[in-house]
């Protein structure tokens, strides 16, 4: 048995998967206790304690108020919490429970796991990355590394399809990774050359995935049921959850067949509807179009056409929908590479990365193939930041704060920039910098990464005294900040250990505050966590499937 395993975990919005590199250096998915290689990212708070996976999903109909699903969409948010059976759970707690299940089931088969690589969407903010690491540690890991999902998919393609035992692919390749999962859409352009995969550009939408396709279909059926029978399934959690399950099944069937049936039941009435693939495609056309627009925009921004792309890799369960493949074929004009397993490729890519990180440790001695060990130890990956990084600065004339970005998106990582800012007031004794990342969703202007305070500045500093700020992204897009006042050499205290990713409103929407430090409280400070009743918690989950309100 290996002393230290190279373990990779794809912690998905809807499904998660854990894998390790076996003695031959091959990524191997580890089935859960129920014998399946993917585990629903769903938690049921049973009387006897939390239950994760298929069993939890099954209970979503009987006891929806005790079930939490799609929690990854809230990872890193300060406000979100679920109160169930008198206890409060935050998104990190839910992620930790899911990871705990994956790890314990894996340990039954491969022995103790103390470190692992967990994958995150390239779009994840610093706080979301921190929350992921925190969840891993809470789940019992001693060390957590993270890797962007598209990089993992590329590693899986490059190392997996050619095999680790080959020294190198014949030529460099430019890879477009189209990853449509349950909750997120991630798109990246990746370059493979000389034993290295490097991301050229990353984009996507953190609020677009398979569950949005479900919501559209569910709303369609719900409206039809309402217009025919005058009953609204949204009035009953169990009916809603039942419909959600039916929709999921029907959607999957429609990837294999031209038509599928699904039923809706409420208040003792039941109706079965036939849905054709064409209908489903028409209903969800604008969701697909959003992924198309993002793809076109990315290529355009990079000044590239399809001729510059050598291979399109599809990943994520929702990429199984024929409309996705048709669209990509139509756009690119050629046949897609669908060789990667939509369910496992990301976890498998993460295991390669885990192997690369461990390649100088005890671990390599337990892989029996020296060629594999050598290949892993010389392989490199490089990501870029998907979000711009900067600080909030005050306009001296209007007093409003606005984002000033100093590190543009798609900068190869690690990366650091220095920028000099001026104090605002005479005799300003402290400076308070708010570090921000640009948002990715349309509704989100920017997110606060954290605060950096310089206290006890020398007396009588004139306005415009220089403060030098260094902001750094490390190789896994985690943010590090330092600052100093140049005349006194006073260093900053940096506090960025808070989970602050609530969407900030545009700075203009808030009047200037009357304190005149260089920066002051965020435009939209994260509100105190709201207490939720158990019913509210359940309702929240349904609204991730359904639109609010009734017709
Ligand atoms: P995540 O990592 O975000 O959890 P996955 O990559 O596991 O996502 O994909 C899950 C999504 O893929 C779900 O929304 C699921 O409904 C969808 N999906 C899985 N299989 C199919 C299929 N055969 N046809 C259409 N959608 C599918
Ligand atoms: Mg995924």
CSV table of N, CA and C in Angstrom, one decimal, residues 34 61 112 121 148 284 289 291 332 351 391 418 457 536:
chain,number,residue,atom,x,y,z
A,34,UNK,N,-21.6,3.1,-1.5
A,34,UNK,CA,-22.7,2.6,-2.3
A,34,UNK,C,-22.3,2.0,-3.6
A,61,UNK,N,-37.3,14.2,-1.4
A,61,UNK,CA,-38.7,14.3,-1.6
A,61,UNK,C,-39.5,14.2,-0.2
A,112,UNK,N,-5.2,5.7,5.0
A,112,UNK,CA,-5.4,7.1,5.4
A,112,UNK,C,-5.0,8.1,4.3
A,121,UNK,N,-13.6,26.0,-9.7
A,121,UNK,CA,-13.8,26.7,-10.9
A,121,UNK,C,-12.7,27.8,-11.1
A,148,UNK,N,-7.3,24.7,-10.5
A,148,UNK,CA,-8.5,25.2,-11.3
A,148,UNK,C,-9.0,24.0,-12.2
A,284,UNK,N,-34.6,26.1,-23.5
A,284,UNK,CA,-33.4,26.4,-22.8
A,284,UNK,C,-32.4,27.1,-23.7
A,289,UNK,N,-27.1,29.7,-25.4
A,289,UNK,CA,-26.6,30.8,-26.1
A,289,UNK,C,-25.6,31.6,-25.2
A,291,UNK,N,-23.6,30.4,-23.1
A,291,UNK,CA,-22.3,29.7,-23.2
A,291,UNK,C,-21.6,30.0,-24.5
A,332,UNK,N,-17.2,25.4,-34.4
A,332,UNK,CA,-15.8,25.1,-34.7
A,332,UNK,C,-15.6,24.5,-36.1
A,351,UNK,N,-5.6,14.3,-9.6
A,351,UNK,CA,-4.7,13.3,-9.1
A,351,UNK,C,-3.3,13.5,-9.8
A,391,UNK,N,-7.8,47.7,-5.6
A,391,UNK,CA,-8.2,48.2,-4.3
A,391,UNK,C,-9.3,49.3,-4.5
A,418,UNK,N,3.1,46.2,-7.7
A,418,UNK,CA,3.2,47.2,-6.7
A,418,UNK,C,2.6,48.5,-7.2
A,457,UNK,N,0.3,56.0,11.6
A,457,UNK,CA,1.2,56.7,10.6
A,457,UNK,C,1.8,57.9,11.3
A,536,UNK,N,-37.6,28.1,6.0
A,536,UNK,CA,-36.9,29.0,5.1
A,536,UNK,C,-35.7,28.3,4.5
